[in-house]
Short mmCIF file of C-alpha atoms in Angstrom, two decimals:
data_model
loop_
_atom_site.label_atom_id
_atom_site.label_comp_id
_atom_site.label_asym_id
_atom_site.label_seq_id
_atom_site.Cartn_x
_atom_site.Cartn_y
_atom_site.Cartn_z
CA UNK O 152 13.06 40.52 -7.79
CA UNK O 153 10.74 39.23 -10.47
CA UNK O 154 7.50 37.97 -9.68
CA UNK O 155 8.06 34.27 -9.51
CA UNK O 156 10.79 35.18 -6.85
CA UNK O 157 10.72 35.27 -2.98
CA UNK O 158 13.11 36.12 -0.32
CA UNK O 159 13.32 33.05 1.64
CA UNK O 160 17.25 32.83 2.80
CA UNK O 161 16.09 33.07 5.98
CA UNK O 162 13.28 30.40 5.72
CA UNK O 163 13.37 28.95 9.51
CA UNK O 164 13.92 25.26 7.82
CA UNK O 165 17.56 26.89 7.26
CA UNK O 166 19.89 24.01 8.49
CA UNK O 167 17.43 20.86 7.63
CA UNK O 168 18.48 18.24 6.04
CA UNK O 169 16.16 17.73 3.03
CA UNK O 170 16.20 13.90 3.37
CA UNK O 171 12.36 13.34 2.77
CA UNK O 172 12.04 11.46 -0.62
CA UNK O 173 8.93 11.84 -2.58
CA UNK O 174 7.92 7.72 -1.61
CA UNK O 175 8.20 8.76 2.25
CA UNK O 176 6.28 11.88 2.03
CA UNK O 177 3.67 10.34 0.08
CA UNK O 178 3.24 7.29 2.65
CA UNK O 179 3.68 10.20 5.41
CA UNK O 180 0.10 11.74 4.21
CA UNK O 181 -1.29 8.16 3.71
CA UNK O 182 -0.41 7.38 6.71
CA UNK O 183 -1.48 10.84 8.30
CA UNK O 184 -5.14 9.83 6.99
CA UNK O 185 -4.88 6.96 8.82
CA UNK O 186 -5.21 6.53 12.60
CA UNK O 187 -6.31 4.97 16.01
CA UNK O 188 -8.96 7.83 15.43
CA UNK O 189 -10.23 5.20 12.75
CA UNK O 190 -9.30 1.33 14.17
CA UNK O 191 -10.24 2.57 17.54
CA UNK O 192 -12.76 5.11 17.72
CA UNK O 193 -14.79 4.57 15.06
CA UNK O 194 -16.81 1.65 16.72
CA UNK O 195 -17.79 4.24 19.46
CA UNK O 196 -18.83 6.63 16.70
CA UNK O 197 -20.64 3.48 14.46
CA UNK O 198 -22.92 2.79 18.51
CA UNK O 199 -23.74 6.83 18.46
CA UNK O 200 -24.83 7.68 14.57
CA UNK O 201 -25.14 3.98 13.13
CA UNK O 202 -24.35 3.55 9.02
CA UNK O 203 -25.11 7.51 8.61
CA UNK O 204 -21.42 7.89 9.88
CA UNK O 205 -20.25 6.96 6.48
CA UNK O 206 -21.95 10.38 5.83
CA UNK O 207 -20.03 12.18 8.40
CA UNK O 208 -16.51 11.00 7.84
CA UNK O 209 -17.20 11.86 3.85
CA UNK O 210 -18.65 15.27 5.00
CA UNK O 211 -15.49 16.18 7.54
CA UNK O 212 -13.17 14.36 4.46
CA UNK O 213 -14.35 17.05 2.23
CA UNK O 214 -13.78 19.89 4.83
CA UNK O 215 -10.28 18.52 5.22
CA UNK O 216 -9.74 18.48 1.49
CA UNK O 217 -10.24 22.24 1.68
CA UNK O 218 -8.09 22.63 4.52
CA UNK O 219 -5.38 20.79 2.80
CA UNK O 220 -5.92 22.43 -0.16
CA UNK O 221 -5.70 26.11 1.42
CA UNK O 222 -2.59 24.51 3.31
CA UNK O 223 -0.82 23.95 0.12
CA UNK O 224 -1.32 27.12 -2.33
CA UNK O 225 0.72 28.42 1.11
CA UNK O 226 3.45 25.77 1.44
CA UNK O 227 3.91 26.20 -2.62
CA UNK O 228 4.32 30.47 -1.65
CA UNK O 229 6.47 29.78 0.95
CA UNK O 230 7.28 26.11 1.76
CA UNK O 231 9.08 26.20 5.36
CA UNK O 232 9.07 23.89 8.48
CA UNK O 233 6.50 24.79 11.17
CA UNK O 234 4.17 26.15 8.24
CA UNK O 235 1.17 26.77 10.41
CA UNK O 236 2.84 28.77 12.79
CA UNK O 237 4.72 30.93 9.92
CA UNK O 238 2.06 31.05 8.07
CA UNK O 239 0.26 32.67 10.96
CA UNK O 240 2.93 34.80 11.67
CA UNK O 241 2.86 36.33 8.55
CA UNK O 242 -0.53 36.98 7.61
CA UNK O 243 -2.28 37.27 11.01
CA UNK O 244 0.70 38.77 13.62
CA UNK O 245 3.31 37.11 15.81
CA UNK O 246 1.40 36.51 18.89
CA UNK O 247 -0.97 34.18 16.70
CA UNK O 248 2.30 32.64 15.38
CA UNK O 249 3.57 32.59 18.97
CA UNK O 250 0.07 30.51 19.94
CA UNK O 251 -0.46 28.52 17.19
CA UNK O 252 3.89 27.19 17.40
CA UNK O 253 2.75 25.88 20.99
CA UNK O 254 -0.66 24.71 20.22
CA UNK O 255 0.13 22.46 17.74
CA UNK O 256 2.96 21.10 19.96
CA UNK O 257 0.98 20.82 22.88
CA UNK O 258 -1.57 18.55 20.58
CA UNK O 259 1.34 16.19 19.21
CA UNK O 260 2.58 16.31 22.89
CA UNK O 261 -0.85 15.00 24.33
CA UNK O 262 -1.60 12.89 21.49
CA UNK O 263 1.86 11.03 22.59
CA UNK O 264 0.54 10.82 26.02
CA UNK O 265 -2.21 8.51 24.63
CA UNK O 266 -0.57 6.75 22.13
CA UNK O 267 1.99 5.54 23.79
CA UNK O 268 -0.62 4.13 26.54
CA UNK O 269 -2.66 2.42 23.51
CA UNK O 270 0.52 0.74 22.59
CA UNK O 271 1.24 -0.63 25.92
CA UNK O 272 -2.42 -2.13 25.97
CA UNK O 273 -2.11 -3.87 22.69
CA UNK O 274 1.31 -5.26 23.39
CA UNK O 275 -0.79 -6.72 27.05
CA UNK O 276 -2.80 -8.55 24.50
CA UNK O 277 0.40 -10.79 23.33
CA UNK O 278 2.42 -10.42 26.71
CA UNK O 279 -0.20 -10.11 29.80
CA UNK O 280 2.72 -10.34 32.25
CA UNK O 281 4.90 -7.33 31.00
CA UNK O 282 3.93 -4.09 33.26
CA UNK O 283 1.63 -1.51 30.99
CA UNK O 284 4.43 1.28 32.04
CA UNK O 285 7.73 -0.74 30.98
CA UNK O 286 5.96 -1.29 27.71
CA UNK O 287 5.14 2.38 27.08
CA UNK O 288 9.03 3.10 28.41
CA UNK O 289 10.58 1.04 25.61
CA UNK O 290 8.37 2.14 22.73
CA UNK O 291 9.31 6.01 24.30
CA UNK O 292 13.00 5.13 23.68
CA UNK O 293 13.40 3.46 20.91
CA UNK O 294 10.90 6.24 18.98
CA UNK O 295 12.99 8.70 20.54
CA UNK O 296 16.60 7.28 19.69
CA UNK O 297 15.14 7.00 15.98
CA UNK O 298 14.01 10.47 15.52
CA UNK O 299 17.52 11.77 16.84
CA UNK O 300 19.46 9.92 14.29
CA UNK O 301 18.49 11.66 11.18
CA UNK O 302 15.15 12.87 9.31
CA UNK O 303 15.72 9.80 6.80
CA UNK O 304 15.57 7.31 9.23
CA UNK O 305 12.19 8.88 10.55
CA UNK O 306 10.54 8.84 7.22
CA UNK O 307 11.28 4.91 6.67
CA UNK O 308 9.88 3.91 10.14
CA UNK O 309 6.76 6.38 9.17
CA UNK O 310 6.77 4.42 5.39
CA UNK O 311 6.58 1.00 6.84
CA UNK O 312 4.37 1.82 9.50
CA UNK O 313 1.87 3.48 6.71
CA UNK O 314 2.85 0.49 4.50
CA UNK O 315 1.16 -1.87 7.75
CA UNK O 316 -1.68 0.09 7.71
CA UNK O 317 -3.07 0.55 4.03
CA UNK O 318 -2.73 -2.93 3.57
CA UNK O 319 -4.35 -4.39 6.77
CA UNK O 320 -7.52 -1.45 5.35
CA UNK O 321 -6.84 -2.61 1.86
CA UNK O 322 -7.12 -6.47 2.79
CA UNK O 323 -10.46 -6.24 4.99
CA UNK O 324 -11.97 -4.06 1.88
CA UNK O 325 -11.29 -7.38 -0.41
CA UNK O 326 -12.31 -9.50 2.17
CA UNK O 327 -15.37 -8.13 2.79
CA UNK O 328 -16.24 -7.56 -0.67
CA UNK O 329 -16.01 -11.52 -1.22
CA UNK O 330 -18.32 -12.01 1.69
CA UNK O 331 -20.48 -9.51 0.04
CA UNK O 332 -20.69 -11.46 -3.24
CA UNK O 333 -20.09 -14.94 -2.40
CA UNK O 334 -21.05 -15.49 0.70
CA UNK O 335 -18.30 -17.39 2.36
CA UNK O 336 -17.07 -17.28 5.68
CA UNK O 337 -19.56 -17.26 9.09
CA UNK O 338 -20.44 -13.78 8.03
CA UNK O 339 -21.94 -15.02 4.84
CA UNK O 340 -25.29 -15.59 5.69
CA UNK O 341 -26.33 -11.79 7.28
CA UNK O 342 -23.57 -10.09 5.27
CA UNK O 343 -25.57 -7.70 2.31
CA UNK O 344 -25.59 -4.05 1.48
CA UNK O 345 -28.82 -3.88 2.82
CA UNK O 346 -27.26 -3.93 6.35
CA UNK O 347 -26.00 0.04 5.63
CA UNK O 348 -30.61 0.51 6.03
CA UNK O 349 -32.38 -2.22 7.28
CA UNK O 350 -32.12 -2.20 10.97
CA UNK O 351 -34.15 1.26 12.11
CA UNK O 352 -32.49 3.04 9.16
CA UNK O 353 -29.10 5.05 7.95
CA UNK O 354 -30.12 7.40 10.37
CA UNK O 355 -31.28 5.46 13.22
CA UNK O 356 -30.90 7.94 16.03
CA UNK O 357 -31.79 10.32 13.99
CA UNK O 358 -29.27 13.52 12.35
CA UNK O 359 -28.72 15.24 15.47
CA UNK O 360 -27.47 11.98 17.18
CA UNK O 361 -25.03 11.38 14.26
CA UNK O 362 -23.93 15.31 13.61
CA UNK O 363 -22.53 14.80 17.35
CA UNK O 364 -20.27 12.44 16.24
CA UNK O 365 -18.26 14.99 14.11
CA UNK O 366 -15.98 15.62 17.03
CA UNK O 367 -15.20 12.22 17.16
CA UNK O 368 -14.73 12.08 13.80
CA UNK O 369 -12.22 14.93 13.55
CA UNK O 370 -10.06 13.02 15.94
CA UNK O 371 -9.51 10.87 13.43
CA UNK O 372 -8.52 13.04 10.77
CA UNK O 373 -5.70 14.36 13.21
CA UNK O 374 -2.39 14.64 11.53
CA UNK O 375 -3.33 15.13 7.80
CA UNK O 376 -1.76 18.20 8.06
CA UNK O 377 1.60 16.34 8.88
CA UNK O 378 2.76 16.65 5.55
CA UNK O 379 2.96 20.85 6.05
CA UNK O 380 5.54 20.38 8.72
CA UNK O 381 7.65 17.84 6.25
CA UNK O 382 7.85 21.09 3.67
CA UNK O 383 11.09 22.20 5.28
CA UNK O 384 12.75 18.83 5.14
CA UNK O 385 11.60 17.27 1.27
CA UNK O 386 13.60 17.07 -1.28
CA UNK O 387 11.24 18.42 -4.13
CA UNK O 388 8.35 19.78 -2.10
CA UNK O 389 7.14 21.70 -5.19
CA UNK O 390 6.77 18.12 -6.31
CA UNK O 391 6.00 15.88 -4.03
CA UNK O 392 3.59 18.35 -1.73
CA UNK O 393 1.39 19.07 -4.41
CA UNK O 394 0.94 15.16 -5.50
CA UNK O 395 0.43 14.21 -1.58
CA UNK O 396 -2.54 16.80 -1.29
CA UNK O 397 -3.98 15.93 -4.90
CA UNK O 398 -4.19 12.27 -3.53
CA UNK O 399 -6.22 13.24 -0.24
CA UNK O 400 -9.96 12.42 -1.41
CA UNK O 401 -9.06 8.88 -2.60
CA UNK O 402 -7.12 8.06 0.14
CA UNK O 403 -10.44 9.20 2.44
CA UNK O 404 -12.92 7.42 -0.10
CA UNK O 405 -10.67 4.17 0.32
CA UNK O 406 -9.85 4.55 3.83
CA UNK O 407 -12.54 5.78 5.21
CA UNK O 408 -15.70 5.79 3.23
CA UNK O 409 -14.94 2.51 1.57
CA UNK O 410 -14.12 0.76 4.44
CA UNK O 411 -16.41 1.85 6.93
CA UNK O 412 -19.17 1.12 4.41
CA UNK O 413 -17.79 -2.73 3.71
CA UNK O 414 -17.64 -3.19 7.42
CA UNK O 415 -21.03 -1.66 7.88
CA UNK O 416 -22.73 -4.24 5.37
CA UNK O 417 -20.76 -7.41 6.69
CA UNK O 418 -21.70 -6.97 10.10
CA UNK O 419 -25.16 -4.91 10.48
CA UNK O 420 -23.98 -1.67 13.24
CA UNK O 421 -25.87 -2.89 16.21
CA UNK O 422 -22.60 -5.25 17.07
CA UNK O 423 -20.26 -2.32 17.69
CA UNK O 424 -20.01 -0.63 20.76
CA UNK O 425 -17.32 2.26 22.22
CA UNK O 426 -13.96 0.68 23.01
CA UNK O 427 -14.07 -2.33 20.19
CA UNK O 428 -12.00 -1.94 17.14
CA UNK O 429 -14.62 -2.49 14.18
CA UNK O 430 -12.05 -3.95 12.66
CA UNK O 431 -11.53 -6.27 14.97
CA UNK O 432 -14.94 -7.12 15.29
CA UNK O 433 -15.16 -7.61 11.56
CA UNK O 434 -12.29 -10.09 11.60
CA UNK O 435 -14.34 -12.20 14.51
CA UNK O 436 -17.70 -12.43 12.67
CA UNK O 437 -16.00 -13.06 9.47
CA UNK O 438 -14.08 -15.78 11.35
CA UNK O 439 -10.50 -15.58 10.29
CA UNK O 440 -7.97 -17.54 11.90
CA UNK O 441 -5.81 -15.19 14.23
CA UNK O 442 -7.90 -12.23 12.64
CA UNK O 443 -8.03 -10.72 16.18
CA UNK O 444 -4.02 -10.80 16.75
CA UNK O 445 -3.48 -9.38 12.94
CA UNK O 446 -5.45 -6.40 13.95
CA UNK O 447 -4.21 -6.14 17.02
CA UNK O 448 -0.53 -5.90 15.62
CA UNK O 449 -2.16 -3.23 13.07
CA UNK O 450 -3.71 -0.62 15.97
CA UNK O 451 -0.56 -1.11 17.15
CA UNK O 452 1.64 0.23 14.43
CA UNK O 453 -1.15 2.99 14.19
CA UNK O 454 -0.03 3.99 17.64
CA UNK O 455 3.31 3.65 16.92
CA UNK O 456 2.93 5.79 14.24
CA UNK O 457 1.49 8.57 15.92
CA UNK O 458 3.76 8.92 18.32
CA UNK O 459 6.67 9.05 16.31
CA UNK O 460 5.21 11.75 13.86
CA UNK O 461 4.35 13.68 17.18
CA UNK O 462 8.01 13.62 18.32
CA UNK O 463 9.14 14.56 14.72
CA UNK O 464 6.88 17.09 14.75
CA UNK O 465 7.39 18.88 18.33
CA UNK O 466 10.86 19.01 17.59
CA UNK O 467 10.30 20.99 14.44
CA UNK O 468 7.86 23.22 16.11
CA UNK O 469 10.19 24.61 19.07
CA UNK O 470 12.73 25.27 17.17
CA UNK O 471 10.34 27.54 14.56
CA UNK O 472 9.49 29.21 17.75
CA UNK O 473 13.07 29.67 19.34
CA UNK O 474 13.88 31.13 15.64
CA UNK O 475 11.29 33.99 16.40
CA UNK O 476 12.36 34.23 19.95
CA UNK O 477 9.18 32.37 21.15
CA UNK O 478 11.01 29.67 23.12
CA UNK O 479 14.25 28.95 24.86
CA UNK O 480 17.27 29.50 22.60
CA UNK O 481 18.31 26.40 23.12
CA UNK O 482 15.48 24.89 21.13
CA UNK O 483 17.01 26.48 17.59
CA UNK O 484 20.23 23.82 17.75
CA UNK O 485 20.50 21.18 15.46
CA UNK O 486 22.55 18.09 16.31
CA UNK O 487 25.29 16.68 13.92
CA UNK O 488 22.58 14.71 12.54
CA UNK O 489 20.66 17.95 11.73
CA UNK O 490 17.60 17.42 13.84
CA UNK O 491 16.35 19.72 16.56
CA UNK O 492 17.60 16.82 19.22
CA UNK O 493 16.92 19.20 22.20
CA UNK O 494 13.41 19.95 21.17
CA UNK O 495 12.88 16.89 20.76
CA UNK O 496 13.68 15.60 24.06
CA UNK O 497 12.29 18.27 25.84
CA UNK O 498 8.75 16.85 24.00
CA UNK O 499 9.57 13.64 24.70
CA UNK O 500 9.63 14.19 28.90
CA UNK O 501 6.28 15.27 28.50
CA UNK O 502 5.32 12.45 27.06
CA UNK O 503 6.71 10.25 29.72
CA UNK O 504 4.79 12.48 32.29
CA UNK O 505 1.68 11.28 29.96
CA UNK O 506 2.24 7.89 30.57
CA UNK O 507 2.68 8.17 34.85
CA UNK O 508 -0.57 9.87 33.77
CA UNK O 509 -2.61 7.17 31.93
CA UNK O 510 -0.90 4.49 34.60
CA UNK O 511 -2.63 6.74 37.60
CA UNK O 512 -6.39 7.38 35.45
CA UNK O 513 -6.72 4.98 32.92
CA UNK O 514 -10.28 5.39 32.58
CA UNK O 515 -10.45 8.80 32.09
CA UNK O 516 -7.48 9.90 31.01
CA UNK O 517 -7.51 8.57 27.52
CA UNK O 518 -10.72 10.21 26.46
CA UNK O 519 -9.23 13.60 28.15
CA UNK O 520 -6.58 14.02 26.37
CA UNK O 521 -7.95 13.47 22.72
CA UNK O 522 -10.59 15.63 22.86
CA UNK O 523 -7.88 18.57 24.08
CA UNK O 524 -5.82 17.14 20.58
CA UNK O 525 -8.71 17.55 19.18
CA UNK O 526 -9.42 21.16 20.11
CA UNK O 527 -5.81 21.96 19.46
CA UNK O 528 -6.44 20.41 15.66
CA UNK O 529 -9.12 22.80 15.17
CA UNK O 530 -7.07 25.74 16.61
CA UNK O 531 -4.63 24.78 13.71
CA UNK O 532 -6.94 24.10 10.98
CA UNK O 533 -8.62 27.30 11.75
CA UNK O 534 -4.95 29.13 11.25
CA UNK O 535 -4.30 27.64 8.17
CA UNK O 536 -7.52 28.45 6.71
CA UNK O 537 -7.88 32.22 7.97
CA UNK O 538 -3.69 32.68 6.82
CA UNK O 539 -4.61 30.94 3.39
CA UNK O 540 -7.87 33.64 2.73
CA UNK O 541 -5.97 37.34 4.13
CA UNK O 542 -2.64 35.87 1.46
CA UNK O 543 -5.17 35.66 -1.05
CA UNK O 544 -6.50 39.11 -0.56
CA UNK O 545 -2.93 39.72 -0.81
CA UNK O 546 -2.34 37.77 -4.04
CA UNK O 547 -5.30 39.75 -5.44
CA UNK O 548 -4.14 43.01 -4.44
CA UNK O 549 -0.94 42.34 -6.12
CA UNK O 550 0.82 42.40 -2.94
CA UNK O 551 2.07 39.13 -3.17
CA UNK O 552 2.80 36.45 -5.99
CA UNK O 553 0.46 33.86 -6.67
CA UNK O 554 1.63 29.95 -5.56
CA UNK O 555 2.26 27.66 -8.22
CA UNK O 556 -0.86 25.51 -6.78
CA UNK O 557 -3.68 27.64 -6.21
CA UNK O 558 -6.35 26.25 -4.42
CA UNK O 559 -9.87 25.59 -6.29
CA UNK O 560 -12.56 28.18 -6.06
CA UNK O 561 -9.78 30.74 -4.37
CA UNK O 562 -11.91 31.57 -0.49
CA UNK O 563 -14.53 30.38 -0.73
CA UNK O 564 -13.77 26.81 0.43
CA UNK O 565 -11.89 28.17 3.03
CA UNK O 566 -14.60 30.14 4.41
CA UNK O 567 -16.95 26.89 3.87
CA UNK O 568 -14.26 24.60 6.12
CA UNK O 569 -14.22 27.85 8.54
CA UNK O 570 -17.79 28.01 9.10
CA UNK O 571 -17.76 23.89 9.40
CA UNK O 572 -14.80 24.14 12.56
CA UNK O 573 -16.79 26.84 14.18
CA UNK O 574 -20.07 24.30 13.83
CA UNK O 575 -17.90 21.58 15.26
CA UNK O 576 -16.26 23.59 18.25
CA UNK O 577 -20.31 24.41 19.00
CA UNK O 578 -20.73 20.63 19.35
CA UNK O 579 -18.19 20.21 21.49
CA UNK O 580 -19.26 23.00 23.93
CA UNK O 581 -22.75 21.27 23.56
CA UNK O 582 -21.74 18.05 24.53
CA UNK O 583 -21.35 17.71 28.69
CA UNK O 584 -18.13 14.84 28.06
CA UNK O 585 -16.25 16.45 25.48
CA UNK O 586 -16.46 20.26 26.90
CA UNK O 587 -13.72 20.15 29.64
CA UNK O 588 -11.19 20.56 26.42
CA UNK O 589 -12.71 24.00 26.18
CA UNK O 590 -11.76 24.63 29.98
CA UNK O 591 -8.47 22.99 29.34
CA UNK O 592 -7.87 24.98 26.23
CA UNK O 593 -9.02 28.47 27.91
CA UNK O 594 -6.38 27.59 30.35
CA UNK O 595 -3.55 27.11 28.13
CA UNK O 596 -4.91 30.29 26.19
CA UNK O 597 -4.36 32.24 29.51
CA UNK O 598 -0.95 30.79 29.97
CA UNK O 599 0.39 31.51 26.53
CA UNK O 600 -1.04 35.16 27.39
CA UNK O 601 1.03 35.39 30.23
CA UNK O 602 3.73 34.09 28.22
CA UNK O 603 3.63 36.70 26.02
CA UNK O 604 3.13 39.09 28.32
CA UNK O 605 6.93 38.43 29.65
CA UNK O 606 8.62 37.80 26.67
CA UNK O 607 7.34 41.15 25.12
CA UNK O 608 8.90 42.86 28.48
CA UNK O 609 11.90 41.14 27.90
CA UNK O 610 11.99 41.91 24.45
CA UNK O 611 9.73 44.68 22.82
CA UNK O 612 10.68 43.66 19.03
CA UNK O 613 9.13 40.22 19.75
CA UNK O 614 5.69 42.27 18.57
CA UNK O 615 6.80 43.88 15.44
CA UNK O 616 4.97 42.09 12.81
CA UNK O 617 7.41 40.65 9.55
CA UNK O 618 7.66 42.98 6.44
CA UNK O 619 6.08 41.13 2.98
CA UNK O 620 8.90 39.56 1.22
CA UNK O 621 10.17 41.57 -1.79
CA UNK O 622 7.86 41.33 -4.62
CA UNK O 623 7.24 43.50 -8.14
CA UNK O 624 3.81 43.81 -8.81
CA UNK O 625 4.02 42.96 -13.13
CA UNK O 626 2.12 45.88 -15.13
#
């Protein structure tokens, strides 16, 4: 083989229909930067750390830039569906592929849970007599029925619900800038930069208050890493990957930083408190007709959203894992539509057990399960990073050939973001509310141990770690 070439006939996205066009996977990470994480929780985040959490969704936006980054030098090496867990495979052994596989689909799995509860509440707003749990039922289905009937079909729904959301951020941006300026609306009056430092401050509760809030703010960066799962299933990923990552700090500057920071100066952060959309709150002082009910219908999409990538994503993740003898055979059958149809409904139960969940603990149950997503995110993220720095030792020691898309500054932002995660998971044991995901995800740990244990008994070769693909080192 020559050095541009790699062995890949037995990729594990063998039997995918690559029915991803370049305009779907680019609204796919759009939309991936996009979430409840951000409509939702950042008003609880805004009450904790005030304007400095402008500072901390830029700071974890640059961390994810180097995540994303490291992500794609390995999709453009080796671009396959269920990356993460390959990639960990590969570079770090099979039981990490083996944990990372079901990590990553028990986040998706629990972030369904709460999704498709969220989505139920907001459709209470319209239709207060409609049961919470029939609600959540019919958004389960039709999801569900979608994602079975071909990859294509599941990248328009995810376009259109992206499409929802960038312009409902893109329109309070304008809007807010024109209060800004000229002063119009009910908001005119208080609305001025000067709101981001006037009232105790940027950092009003001072930098430990608002570095606590980078759990929080993590949440909502969930999913980025979406578009490393699509690699299998795109038509040109050498293309259209590349692009999707490139476009990752504007998207975050717009999305996050700029709107946060337009909110922030039209209505001064004292008005926001945990469990009110800032968006929504925006719309109210501004007072625009209906404001509330647009908003509304936007979260909602966002939910909507979410779920669906998590059922397009569990799917994908079994069956990597029944290809490596991981999980039930069963999981590694596509349907005539060429989707993994069993693995997805298998994911899709435990969702519904999710909802009989929220219906029982509503309160509680909301908060519980993000914060294990959360953990499972940085289990992932971790993965990528640690896979992307041992193949560029690799790469280096002419082992391996270099990607087409090298990330900037080779390790060194990897070790940077890995060094930031570790920070973050200290914050989380630090903080009494958050740290049960730690007992929840030592538990898991010592179940897919267990796991492990039996399926190596059953079959010894499941430990043998996979050769390097055929490569001439040139010179």
């Amino acid at each position: 083989m020559t050095s541009a070439q790699v062995d890949t006939d037995k990729a594990p996205e063998e039997g995918y229909e690559r029915g991803l066009n370049s305009r779907q996977v680019q609204m796919i990470a759009i939309g991936g930067a996009i979430g409840v994480g951000l409509f939702l929780g950042a008003g609880a985040n805004i009450a904790k750390a005030g304007p400095s959490i402008i500072l901390m969704y830029a700071l974890a936006g640059v961390i994810i830039f180097f995540i994303m980054r490291a992500l794609g030098e390995l999709l453009l090496y080796r671009p396959v569906s269920g990356s993460f867990a390959e990639y960990s495979r590969e570079f770090l052994g099979p039981f990490f592929g083996y944990f990372t596989g079901w990590t990553y689909w028990l986040m998706w799995v629990v972030t369904g849970m709460a999704e498709l509860t969220a989505a139920a509440i907001y459709i209470h707003y319209w239709f207060p007599d409609i049961p919470q749990w029939v609600s959540a039922l019919v958004f389960l289905v039709l999801l569900f029925v979608a994602n079975l009937i071909s990859v294509k079909l599941f990248g328009e729904i995810e376009f259109w619900f992206s499409m929802v959301k960038v312009t409902a951020i893109i329109g309070m941006i304008v809007i807010g800038i024109g209060v800004i300026t000229f002063g119009f609306s009910q908001a005119g009056d208080t609305a001025a930069v000067s709101n981001l430092w006037e009232f105790d401050g940027f950092f009003p509760k001072g930098i430990g208050s608002s570095l606590m809030t980078l759990q929080g703010v993590m949440f909502a960066y969930l999913a980025v890493e979406l578009v490393g799962v699509t690699a299998g299933e795109s038509e040109n990923p050498e293309k259209t990957l590349p692009k999707a990552i490139n476009t990752l700090p504007w998207r975050i500057a717009l999305f996050y930083v700029g709107a946060l920071t337009v909110i922030l100066a039209v209505v001064k952060w004292t008005e926001f408190a945990e469990g009110v959309s800032p968006f929504v709150e925006a719309f109210a002082v501004i007072g625009i007709p209906a404001g509330a009910g647009i908003v509304n219908f936007v979260v909602l999409t966002a939910a909507l959203s979410s779920c669906n990538s998590g059922m397009y994503s569990t799917g994908r993740m079994l069956r990597t894992l029944a290809d490596n003898g991981e999980a039930p055979r069963v999981f590694n059958k596509l349907s005539s539509t060429k989707t993994p149809a069993i693995g997805i409904s298998v994911s899709v139960v435990f969702m519904a057990i999710g909802v009989v969940l929220n219906y029982l603990v509503p309160e509680k149950a909301f908060g519980y399960v993000t914060s294990v997503a959360t953990a499972a995110g940085i289990w992932t993220w971790l993965m990528i990073l640690i896979s992307h720095v041992l193949y560029r030792r690799k790469v280096v020691a002419g082992r391996l050939p270099a990607s087409s898309f090298p990330a900037p500054g080779g390790s060194v932002c990897s070790y940077i973001a890995i060094a930031f995660l570790l920070f973050v998971t200290c914050l989380i044991a630090y903080d009494a509310d958050s740290r049960i995901c730690l007992y929840v995800m030592a538990g898991w740990a010592v179940a897919l141990g267990i796991g492990w244990t039996v399926l190596k008994s059953r079959n010894p070769k499941i430990t043998e770690r996979p050769g390097e693909p055929e490569f001439e080192k040139i010179g």
